[in-house]
Amino acid sequence: MLIYCVIGVAALISILLSKSHNSMTVISVLQSSLSLGVTAYFILYRSLPVYYLSNRYFFMDHLGLYETLITWLIFLLTSIYASGYMKHLIVLNRFKKENLKMFYFAFNLLPINIMFAFFSNNLALFWVFTELTTLVSAVLIVLPNAKDNIIIALNYIFIASTAMLFSFIGLILLFGLTKNSTGTGTLNWDSLLSIVPSISSSVLALSIIFIFIGFATKSGIAPFHTWLPHAHAKAPSIVSTLLSAVLLNVGIYGIIRVYALVVHTPAARIISVIFFIFGLFTIAVAALTMFSQKTIKKFIAYSSIENMGLILVGIAIGTPLAMFWILFHTLAHSISKALLFFSAEVIQEQHEGLIIGEMSDVLRLQPFSSFCLIIGSLTVIGIPLFPVFLSKMGIVLELANVSYILLSISVILFFIVASAFSVVLMDIFSEKSSDDEDLPVRNATPLTIVLPMVILIALIFILGVFIPQNLNDLLIKIVSQLGI
Amino acid sequence: MINFPYEGILSALFVLVLVTAAFILTRRNILSLFTNYAMQSLFIAIIALILFLKENSVTLLVLSILTFATRVLIIPYVIKKIQKLMRIRRDVSFHYLTPISSLIVSIVLIISIYYSFYKFAANLSLAGVSYLGSTLGISLTFIGMLVIFSRKKAITKIVGYLVMENGVLLFSLFFSELPLIVEILIILDLIMLILIAAILAFGIDSTLEEFHQKINPLQKWVKEKF
Amino acid sequence: MNDSTFVFYIIFNLFFAVIISPFFMSLIKKVKAYCQGRKGPQLFQTYYNLMKLMKKEVVYSSTSSNIMRITPYINIVVILLSSICVPLVFIPQSSGSGFGNIILFLYLLALAKFFMALSGLDAGSTFGSMGSSREMTISAVFEPVIIIVFAALAFVMNTADIYRMFTNSVNSSMPFLNPIKFLNSISLFIILIVETSRCPVDNPETHLELTMIHEAMLLENTGKNLALMELSHAIKQTLLMALLINLIIPYGLITTLTFTGVILGAFSFFVKASIVSVIVGVLESSIAKSRLFRLPILFMMVFFFSFLTILFEVFLK
Amino acid sequence: MSLDTVSLNLFIAGMVFLLSAAVLPLLFLRNGKRMLRYSSLISAFISCLLVVCASLPVVVYNLKIRFVIYTITYFFSITCMIDRLSAFFIILIAVVSLSVIIYSFSYIEHMIENIKKNMIVCLICFFIVSMIMVVISLNMFAFLFFWEIMSITSFFLVMSEYEKAETKKAGLFYFIMTQLSTLFLIFGFMAIANISGSYNFENLDGVSSIAVNFIFVSLFIGFGIKAGIVPFHKWLPYAHPASPSNVSALMSGVMIKVAVYGIVRYVVDIAQPPLWGGIFILIMGTISALLGVIYALKEHDIKRLLAYHSIENIGIILLGVGLFVIFTNYNLTALATLSILGALFHTINHAIFKSLLFMAAGSVVQATGTRNIEEMGGLVKRMPFTSSLFLVGAVSISALPPFNGFVSELMIFLGFFQSGALLSPILEILMFTCLSLFALTSSLAAACFVKAFGITFLAMPRSDHSKNAVEVKMPMLIGPAIPAVLCVVLGVFSSRIFTFLGFDLPIPDLLVISSIAIISAIAVIIIVKISGRTKYPVRIDETWGCGILSQNPKMEYTASGFSEPIMDIFKPVYRTHTHIEKEYSDKHNTLFQKGFAEIRLFEIFEEYLYMPIARFVMKISADLAKIQNVIEPDSYILYTFVTFLLLLIIGGWFI
């Protein structure tokens, strides 16, 4: 735990001191690779969970480490991608040179923040860190040189923090309940795990709903998802990658932790019904809005909302197998979402300003990134050779045991999503106006932009067909630790 | 301690808090909004003080001092300073709800939350004043949200958010105080949030270049501090 | 033992069909001539025509491909094969090779028609292609009707093999005038008219471009090709007449191979077939050719008759 | 080494070859050298051979080889079983892909970019692998796994010429329909998993009828969409013409059969559908057959014509399956085996002659550069081999005797004929109408192929493309030659094959018949030679045109002219609507200046079934998008406010 703090603080200070752009990217790459190494070491060799501080506010358990692993992986790839990408933005004068230092400071602060959120045993502490991530990501959104970024950032802060306030009320309720039943109230997750069965179920359900509202907004569940598409469309792609691949996981992590508390109590029935309603509503809204999206990044944002809805449905099922596939799905989704955003950004820059219908010769101008876009969207739809197929099939199998109507609704919604993807991809790729001579100049894609995409494709192909043994054991350990 | 009628004073303070909330809902002049907010925080600090006198747990005392310091002094000062830069005087336009209808909605809100919480009060052994206090806390949060979406200007939305924050504090006072460290962290987080929201609000109303010039001195100011 | 009789049957049936069928063609021409008050050609005229055509020179059009060259041979071979399917005089024991299958017989005729239509198209002249287009239209609409008639027959005789059908009709003691036999005979007679493109469907005599269908396809054939086509047309007519005769009035038909039986059977078939061709000749000269798009109504009538046979059979039983 | 281990090793060796053939072009995507593609195609060729000899013994000796290839997690495992039915389908797939691979040796060289050439070779190999794996997968997960890979690889193959606008529509249509079919399959499989507990295809005969009915309907629709049964057939006439010919040969020859495999596997093995199920299949089969051939008649694009004919033949196969179900419900086992064998034999026949026709059509399209038969003609002289191959295909598809199409349609006919006396009167009338419609279909098919062959190949070339068309290179002739030979062999030796496999069926022995035909042909030629000795040699002269001087192509019959009488008889089915535009030179619309008139065929299914649903979904998504496009936060916070309140109040009362 301390190692992380040391790496983080060192990175932050060195960014404040460093002057040139390259040094900042090198620092962020270094920080992320180091922390990734440390997390991998912890997962493989340390006996978990480990508790810190006297009042056990921080702890490291398998779920936390798994999510941190995903965070640092995505952050490493984004920082490699960022070097080439930021230069491009500065050249195009869409990013002020002097803001760069602040941008990189916030850019490095965000994963540290998220990591601490994952390591906080105390739910209130987790709440604080999630609130901080909203602020830091708002700063990241606002920095590029565009007017309506500010409105969107403000919009994001308001929606997220108002909802978080409600989940804070839920926390207070929970704290009061534990105080009534055991004298001294506690919000530490592991002690809660033992106290909760003894609490009266109706108030517990109410507090869980309150908490769920906050975290649902953070992870883009249906009626509260409205900030997500705008934030993703306007923010620079590295920020929107972090937002959708990592930040949404924080919300889902919170919901999983809270649901794990309540899964064996009588309140679980009402909670899973509400989760089902919200989950299916999210998939429906996202699936239907996808058809008429005009910018690629907004379209991808809606597909992440759809995936979050799917994860919520998976959580609502509540069986250990469903939870196994949910965790696998978060990893698969983060990877494919990162790949989609990277390739979408390259295509968007190549055809800057053009909406989906008007782009022509996309495949010939940027062959590699359009290939990645196709692979990414195929992964998200759930085509066999890719990982999401396994998780979707797993969830569908579990749904079949729960109830048949839910299964039919969700399978029909997956079908609508797949057709939405095909409609949009057709619009992007099939326009071919000019012949070879007067093709517009092709944006150079330096190695730093291509490398992360290649790594991501390799990861997707590996995960699609073969689940590594220690990943499998890690997920099984998480599920057993959550007590589902 | 002298056992003068706590319930009477507390209910009086509740009324005062709700009156300030009503004012925030309806007032057009921004400066008066800030003063209303400061008074509301003052009342809540007093409530905390009385609760401390009633149950004399140290955290309550520290809490009331803290709320007094931050919510009555520092935050209004920061907002006023930012507001001076923005040179906006009045937030005229309303959205979705006119002042009258927003007041009616808040009344309905308070009643419905009171009744919907009735079931829980039974098995939470919440009696009289503290039950009223916690339901008022939640309804104050909802009123804060009402302010956010019914006012056009960003600065008034920030004040709305602060009112919600007060509501949460009120609820935690009556329902169950959280450990002190958590409270402090939440207040820190609140300050950070208000700072950034205010800068953004300023950014919306001025042109882009001005916004970036303003940000740079702020960056330098932040750098000197740390 | 029955293999050798089957071989003898094949050779006999083939030669018998080849020899007597041109006679019926000229008989029908003679009857039509008498109806129109003129003397008409002598009875063996068709034989002389065939011999003459054999000696004539063969002319191929420049645009035609080798489809034109192979179609006459395919036509004659297919018709000879189908003549084996329909026993004219004596019925062999059903051999293993399943020769008698009705659908095989029908589709052999369809194969002949298919190649004749292609050769019509091959020359590239509008007459030929119009003929083949009309021929395919009629066959497209009429073939299902023929299958329904055969299905009704198969349903009545509960077998799909022509040999067993004929043996059943010979042995069965059905009285002459029962309704099923009557309906069958009408539908078979109409099939004979349509398949050999007689009057209401198509006018065999004329060479006026608009009215001829069957003749249009043969327009480009010359010399021995024309002879072969004419011969196969004649044999087809005999086979269809045989189907009609042997099912409805099977008196001359024999199942055991005796010398006198064969002679008598052949003679009785000859008499019966000439009676039928006289009827055809009289019918042809009494009706005018109907418009192409009025034909489906005629076909519906046959469909209706076979539907009736099935209903009678189902409800009578 | 017992027989099944030998065939198993052969099969695995085949699969390894095929996978290596697929991966090879991927590694060198950009280089254009032909040797790369040839080597991968050769290895694919060898693998097909291996797979055929692996599955032959299984069919003959009715073995059952069960093996597990790979387990991803403990219950998602790819378990496979090769039994007689799947081995039969493997042979079908392997034979057709064998000929298509040879055909693609030179067909692919005509494409332009190197990437596209390599990509197509790789995707074709993946496509074949996925189809073979679908046919042998025992586990539900494996079935869906390969089913989706099959759809995706074929989708990319259809999209290979993505520049054209029509490929975009075809690709979109195809992708959505395949996803729809997977949706229904998931329903069916989940229901089976719920009832039978295990994820393998277990026999669930003793099960309550409601569940079995639901499973039957959802699986039938799922497989029906992929097979192209009438209400769901609309993607087929778009996807096949848009994809390159060797791909459409593979798709319509083989992919549709994989869907038929699904239906047959369900009907034969998993659960016996009830009587009404059999009638349902029979009716769907008749409708698809009839509408398939009627729409084919109006088509002038050669590949769309062939695509519609695939729908017709699928209908015929379904007829056989429907008869099988009805007969088993009345437990007439002899007739049941006859009709199911007829259906399966027609599946392999259709696979063979349809791939032959598509390949021949592909070479014609490549030689003349256009797909419209109205611009072709006179190709028989310029491309003799391709036209003779097309002729063989045309004759066998219109079910004429010596070829294989005739035998399978004959078996289904016999099924109908002999069903007469045994069933209840109402069923009797249904059988009678289906028989008449089936007969109508096969006669219309013959008419349609006379038109297709006659107008495309015979008479004079109607445009200068077809005037300077030139015969295609060798591989593009050997490719189709294999199925042509198979058409003849399967046709002639059909009854011998059936007796060898242990079924005795009342079908005629075409071997004896064709030998007699050859003898009589020789006899006729000799007689004609003797009697026809004329002085004059054969003379080549002008076609007789009632005295006009020179024949010009304008005077020839066109395809629409040829099929116009038939279309006139079936006018109510086509429901053409005329579209007239007039322009007048003065404002009172009195002086007519110029105009444009057109008879447009009304796409019933597209207008009434597909388009309304698409428009409805698009409208909803437009409204939803409009709500969420606003930048200001107010409306969003209002939504959250309302949701919180509702949750709280409802929560308060209900919990």
PDB file of N, CA and C in Angstrom, chain D residues 278-333:
ATOM      1  N   GLY D 278     -45.627 -30.910 -38.173  1.00  0.00           N
ATOM      2  CA  GLY D 278     -45.340 -31.435 -39.520  1.00  0.00           C
ATOM      3  C   GLY D 278     -46.104 -30.656 -40.573  1.00  0.00           C
ATOM      4  N   ILE D 279     -47.381 -30.410 -40.290  1.00  0.00           N
ATOM      5  CA  ILE D 279     -48.199 -29.658 -41.265  1.00  0.00           C
ATOM      6  C   ILE D 279     -47.622 -28.258 -41.437  1.00  0.00           C
ATOM      7  N   PHE D 280     -47.191 -27.657 -40.317  1.00  0.00           N
ATOM      8  CA  PHE D 280     -46.608 -26.294 -40.357  1.00  0.00           C
ATOM      9  C   PHE D 280     -45.390 -26.283 -41.284  1.00  0.00           C
ATOM     10  N   ILE D 281     -44.502 -27.304 -41.091  1.00  0.00           N
ATOM     11  CA  ILE D 281     -43.301 -27.354 -41.959  1.00  0.00           C
ATOM     12  C   ILE D 281     -43.728 -27.537 -43.402  1.00  0.00           C
ATOM     13  N   LEU D 282     -44.698 -28.436 -43.616  1.00  0.00           N
ATOM     14  CA  LEU D 282     -45.140 -28.716 -45.000  1.00  0.00           C
ATOM     15  C   LEU D 282     -45.636 -27.426 -45.660  1.00  0.00           C
ATOM     16  N   ILE D 283     -46.484 -26.694 -44.942  1.00  0.00           N
ATOM     17  CA  ILE D 283     -47.060 -25.471 -45.548  1.00  0.00           C
ATOM     18  C   ILE D 283     -45.955 -24.454 -45.811  1.00  0.00           C
ATOM     19  N   MET D 284     -45.055 -24.266 -44.800  1.00  0.00           N
ATOM     20  CA  MET D 284     -43.959 -23.296 -45.004  1.00  0.00           C
ATOM     21  C   MET D 284     -43.120 -23.725 -46.211  1.00  0.00           C
ATOM     22  N   GLY D 285     -42.878 -25.031 -46.323  1.00  0.00           N
ATOM     23  CA  GLY D 285     -42.073 -25.524 -47.451  1.00  0.00           C
ATOM     24  C   GLY D 285     -42.746 -25.210 -48.773  1.00  0.00           C
ATOM     25  N   THR D 286     -44.056 -25.501 -48.842  1.00  0.00           N
ATOM     26  CA  THR D 286     -44.747 -25.263 -50.140  1.00  0.00           C
ATOM     27  C   THR D 286     -44.703 -23.782 -50.493  1.00  0.00           C
ATOM     28  N   ILE D 287     -44.995 -22.931 -49.488  1.00  0.00           N
ATOM     29  CA  ILE D 287     -45.032 -21.476 -49.791  1.00  0.00           C
ATOM     30  C   ILE D 287     -43.652 -21.028 -50.257  1.00  0.00           C
ATOM     31  N   SER D 288     -42.606 -21.440 -49.512  1.00  0.00           N
ATOM     32  CA  SER D 288     -41.255 -20.984 -49.923  1.00  0.00           C
ATOM     33  C   SER D 288     -40.948 -21.482 -51.330  1.00  0.00           C
ATOM     34  N   ALA D 289     -41.284 -22.765 -51.590  1.00  0.00           N
ATOM     35  CA  ALA D 289     -40.946 -23.295 -52.927  1.00  0.00           C
ATOM     36  C   ALA D 289     -41.661 -22.479 -53.990  1.00  0.00           C
ATOM     37  N   LEU D 290     -42.979 -22.292 -53.804  1.00  0.00           N
ATOM     38  CA  LEU D 290     -43.766 -21.628 -54.859  1.00  0.00           C
ATOM     39  C   LEU D 290     -43.297 -20.184 -55.040  1.00  0.00           C
ATOM     40  N   LEU D 291     -43.246 -19.422 -53.929  1.00  0.00           N
ATOM     41  CA  LEU D 291     -42.886 -17.999 -54.072  1.00  0.00           C
ATOM     42  C   LEU D 291     -41.437 -17.880 -54.570  1.00  0.00           C
ATOM     43  N   GLY D 292     -40.574 -18.776 -54.104  1.00  0.00           N
ATOM     44  CA  GLY D 292     -39.187 -18.721 -54.555  1.00  0.00           C
ATOM     45  C   GLY D 292     -39.112 -18.777 -56.070  1.00  0.00           C
ATOM     46  N   VAL D 293     -39.823 -19.757 -56.666  1.00  0.00           N
ATOM     47  CA  VAL D 293     -39.674 -19.928 -58.119  1.00  0.00           C
ATOM     48  C   VAL D 293     -40.410 -18.820 -58.857  1.00  0.00           C
ATOM     49  N   ILE D 294     -41.548 -18.365 -58.303  1.00  0.00           N
ATOM     50  CA  ILE D 294     -42.303 -17.310 -59.020  1.00  0.00           C
ATOM     51  C   ILE D 294     -41.472 -16.031 -59.042  1.00  0.00           C
ATOM     52  N   TYR D 295     -40.840 -15.691 -57.898  1.00  0.00           N
ATOM     53  CA  TYR D 295     -39.999 -14.474 -57.916  1.00  0.00           C
ATOM     54  C   TYR D 295     -38.791 -14.683 -58.817  1.00  0.00           C
ATOM     55  N   ALA D 296     -38.298 -15.933 -58.882  1.00  0.00           N
ATOM     56  CA  ALA D 296     -37.118 -16.161 -59.739  1.00  0.00           C
ATOM     57  C   ALA D 296     -37.476 -15.869 -61.188  1.00  0.00           C
ATOM     58  N   LEU D 297     -38.727 -16.144 -61.558  1.00  0.00           N
ATOM     59  CA  LEU D 297     -39.113 -15.967 -62.973  1.00  0.00           C
ATOM     60  C   LEU D 297     -38.959 -14.507 -63.404  1.00  0.00           C
ATOM     61  N   LYS D 298     -39.202 -13.581 -62.468  1.00  0.00           N
ATOM     62  CA  LYS D 298     -39.189 -12.162 -62.905  1.00  0.00           C
ATOM     63  C   LYS D 298     -37.768 -11.590 -62.851  1.00  0.00           C
ATOM     64  N   GLU D 299     -36.805 -12.384 -62.353  1.00  0.00           N
ATOM     65  CA  GLU D 299     -35.451 -11.814 -62.139  1.00  0.00           C
ATOM     66  C   GLU D 299     -34.676 -11.820 -63.459  1.00  0.00           C
ATOM     67  N   HIS D 300     -33.948 -10.733 -63.713  1.00  0.00           N
ATOM     68  CA  HIS D 300     -33.088 -10.717 -64.924  1.00  0.00           C
ATOM     69  C   HIS D 300     -31.628 -10.628 -64.513  1.00  0.00           C
ATOM     70  N   ASP D 301     -31.391 -10.556 -63.159  1.00  0.00           N
ATOM     71  CA  ASP D 301     -29.987 -10.561 -62.705  1.00  0.00           C
ATOM     72  C   ASP D 301     -29.674 -12.031 -62.403  1.00  0.00           C
ATOM     73  N   ILE D 302     -28.659 -12.578 -63.080  1.00  0.00           N
ATOM     74  CA  ILE D 302     -28.490 -14.042 -63.063  1.00  0.00           C
ATOM     75  C   ILE D 302     -28.269 -14.556 -61.650  1.00  0.00           C
ATOM     76  N   LYS D 303     -27.542 -13.754 -60.815  1.00  0.00           N
ATOM     77  CA  LYS D 303     -27.236 -14.303 -59.479  1.00  0.00           C
ATOM     78  C   LYS D 303     -28.466 -14.187 -58.569  1.00  0.00           C
ATOM     79  N   ARG D 304     -29.279 -13.112 -58.771  1.00  0.00           N
ATOM     80  CA  ARG D 304     -30.496 -13.037 -57.956  1.00  0.00           C
ATOM     81  C   ARG D 304     -31.425 -14.179 -58.334  1.00  0.00           C
ATOM     82  N   LEU D 305     -31.461 -14.505 -59.623  1.00  0.00           N
ATOM     83  CA  LEU D 305     -32.317 -15.624 -60.087  1.00  0.00           C
ATOM     84  C   LEU D 305     -31.909 -16.904 -59.365  1.00  0.00           C
ATOM     85  N   LEU D 306     -30.593 -17.160 -59.337  1.00  0.00           N
ATOM     86  CA  LEU D 306     -30.121 -18.385 -58.660  1.00  0.00           C
ATOM     87  C   LEU D 306     -30.422 -18.309 -57.160  1.00  0.00           C
ATOM     88  N   ALA D 307     -30.304 -17.102 -56.575  1.00  0.00           N
ATOM     89  CA  ALA D 307     -30.582 -16.978 -55.133  1.00  0.00           C
ATOM     90  C   ALA D 307     -32.044 -17.353 -54.852  1.00  0.00           C
ATOM     91  N   TYR D 308     -32.954 -16.841 -55.697  1.00  0.00           N
ATOM     92  CA  TYR D 308     -34.370 -17.180 -55.461  1.00  0.00           C
ATOM     93  C   TYR D 308     -34.576 -18.684 -55.593  1.00  0.00           C
ATOM     94  N   HIS D 309     -33.782 -19.286 -56.510  1.00  0.00           N
ATOM     95  CA  HIS D 309     -33.969 -20.739 -56.677  1.00  0.00           C
ATOM     96  C   HIS D 309     -33.491 -21.504 -55.441  1.00  0.00           C
ATOM     97  N   SER D 310     -32.487 -20.914 -54.737  1.00  0.00           N
ATOM     98  CA  SER D 310     -32.091 -21.591 -53.481  1.00  0.00           C
ATOM     99  C   SER D 310     -33.287 -21.624 -52.536  1.00  0.00           C
ATOM    100  N   ILE D 311     -34.049 -20.492 -52.481  1.00  0.00           N
ATOM    101  CA  ILE D 311     -35.229 -20.474 -51.589  1.00  0.00           C
ATOM    102  C   ILE D 311     -36.178 -21.585 -52.012  1.00  0.00           C
ATOM    103  N   GLU D 312     -36.376 -21.713 -53.355  1.00  0.00           N
ATOM    104  CA  GLU D 312     -37.324 -22.733 -53.840  1.00  0.00           C
ATOM    105  C   GLU D 312     -36.870 -24.127 -53.405  1.00  0.00           C
ATOM    106  N   ASN D 313     -35.566 -24.393 -53.573  1.00  0.00           N
ATOM    107  CA  ASN D 313     -35.109 -25.759 -53.246  1.00  0.00           C
ATOM    108  C   ASN D 313     -35.161 -26.011 -51.744  1.00  0.00           C
ATOM    109  N   ILE D 314     -34.909 -24.927 -50.954  1.00  0.00           N
ATOM    110  CA  ILE D 314     -35.047 -25.137 -49.495  1.00  0.00           C
ATOM    111  C   ILE D 314     -36.492 -25.525 -49.197  1.00  0.00           C
ATOM    112  N   GLY D 315     -37.424 -24.876 -49.906  1.00  0.00           N
ATOM    113  CA  GLY D 315     -38.837 -25.233 -49.713  1.00  0.00           C
ATOM    114  C   GLY D 315     -39.058 -26.705 -49.994  1.00  0.00           C
ATOM    115  N   ILE D 316     -38.443 -27.210 -51.068  1.00  0.00           N
ATOM    116  CA  ILE D 316     -38.644 -28.635 -51.430  1.00  0.00           C
ATOM    117  C   ILE D 316     -38.078 -29.518 -50.320  1.00  0.00           C
ATOM    118  N   ILE D 317     -36.896 -29.132 -49.817  1.00  0.00           N
ATOM    119  CA  ILE D 317     -36.305 -29.945 -48.731  1.00  0.00           C
ATOM    120  C   ILE D 317     -37.256 -29.974 -47.538  1.00  0.00           C
ATOM    121  N   LEU D 318     -37.817 -28.782 -47.224  1.00  0.00           N
ATOM    122  CA  LEU D 318     -38.737 -28.723 -46.069  1.00  0.00           C
ATOM    123  C   LEU D 318     -39.957 -29.590 -46.327  1.00  0.00           C
ATOM    124  N   LEU D 319     -40.399 -29.662 -47.608  1.00  0.00           N
ATOM    125  CA  LEU D 319     -41.531 -30.556 -47.918  1.00  0.00           C
ATOM    126  C   LEU D 319     -41.180 -31.963 -47.447  1.00  0.00           C
ATOM    127  N   GLY D 320     -39.970 -32.406 -47.830  1.00  0.00           N
ATOM    128  CA  GLY D 320     -39.567 -33.776 -47.442  1.00  0.00           C
ATOM    129  C   GLY D 320     -39.601 -33.920 -45.933  1.00  0.00           C
ATOM    130  N   VAL D 321     -39.039 -32.909 -45.226  1.00  0.00           N
ATOM    131  CA  VAL D 321     -38.976 -33.007 -43.757  1.00  0.00           C
ATOM    132  C   VAL D 321     -40.407 -33.018 -43.183  1.00  0.00           C
ATOM    133  N   GLY D 322     -41.266 -32.149 -43.752  1.00  0.00           N
ATOM    134  CA  GLY D 322     -42.657 -32.096 -43.261  1.00  0.00           C
ATOM    135  C   GLY D 322     -43.329 -33.446 -43.425  1.00  0.00           C
ATOM    136  N   LEU D 323     -43.141 -34.049 -44.602  1.00  0.00           N
ATOM    137  CA  LEU D 323     -43.747 -35.376 -44.841  1.00  0.00           C
ATOM    138  C   LEU D 323     -43.223 -36.363 -43.810  1.00  0.00           C
ATOM    139  N   PHE D 324     -41.888 -36.290 -43.570  1.00  0.00           N
ATOM    140  CA  PHE D 324     -41.296 -37.224 -42.596  1.00  0.00           C
ATOM    141  C   PHE D 324     -42.011 -37.094 -41.258  1.00  0.00           C
ATOM    142  N   VAL D 325     -42.216 -35.836 -40.807  1.00  0.00           N
ATOM    143  CA  VAL D 325     -42.828 -35.630 -39.487  1.00  0.00           C
ATOM    144  C   VAL D 325     -44.257 -36.170 -39.476  1.00  0.00           C
ATOM    145  N   ILE D 326     -45.002 -35.864 -40.567  1.00  0.00           N
ATOM    146  CA  ILE D 326     -46.406 -36.322 -40.593  1.00  0.00           C
ATOM    147  C   ILE D 326     -46.440 -37.842 -40.566  1.00  0.00           C
ATOM    148  N   PHE D 327     -45.570 -38.477 -41.399  1.00  0.00           N
ATOM    149  CA  PHE D 327     -45.626 -39.948 -41.472  1.00  0.00           C
ATOM    150  C   PHE D 327     -45.220 -40.563 -40.129  1.00  0.00           C
ATOM    151  N   THR D 328     -44.194 -39.980 -39.462  1.00  0.00           N
ATOM    152  CA  THR D 328     -43.809 -40.589 -38.171  1.00  0.00           C
ATOM    153  C   THR D 328     -44.950 -40.418 -37.162  1.00  0.00           C
ATOM    154  N   ASN D 329     -45.705 -39.296 -37.275  1.00  0.00           N
ATOM    155  CA  ASN D 329     -46.836 -39.159 -36.341  1.00  0.00           C
ATOM    156  C   ASN D 329     -47.872 -40.245 -36.582  1.00  0.00           C
ATOM    157  N   TYR D 330     -48.005 -40.653 -37.870  1.00  0.00           N
ATOM    158  CA  TYR D 330     -48.923 -41.776 -38.168  1.00  0.00           C
ATOM    159  C   TYR D 330     -48.151 -43.089 -38.153  1.00  0.00           C
ATOM    160  N   ASN D 331     -46.965 -43.104 -37.616  1.00  0.00           N
ATOM    161  CA  ASN D 331     -45.953 -44.180 -37.608  1.00  0.00           C
ATOM    162  C   ASN D 331     -46.019 -45.079 -38.839  1.00  0.00           C
ATOM    163  N   LEU D 332     -45.873 -44.431 -40.028  1.00  0.00           N
ATOM    164  CA  LEU D 332     -45.649 -45.201 -41.284  1.00  0.00           C
ATOM    165  C   LEU D 332     -44.148 -45.116 -41.539  1.00  0.00           C
ATOM    166  N   THR D 333     -43.390 -46.025 -40.938  1.00  0.00           N
ATOM    167  CA  THR D 333     -41.919 -45.860 -40.962  1.00  0.00           C
ATOM    168  C   THR D 333     -41.370 -45.932 -42.386  1.00  0.00           C
TER     169      THR D 333
END
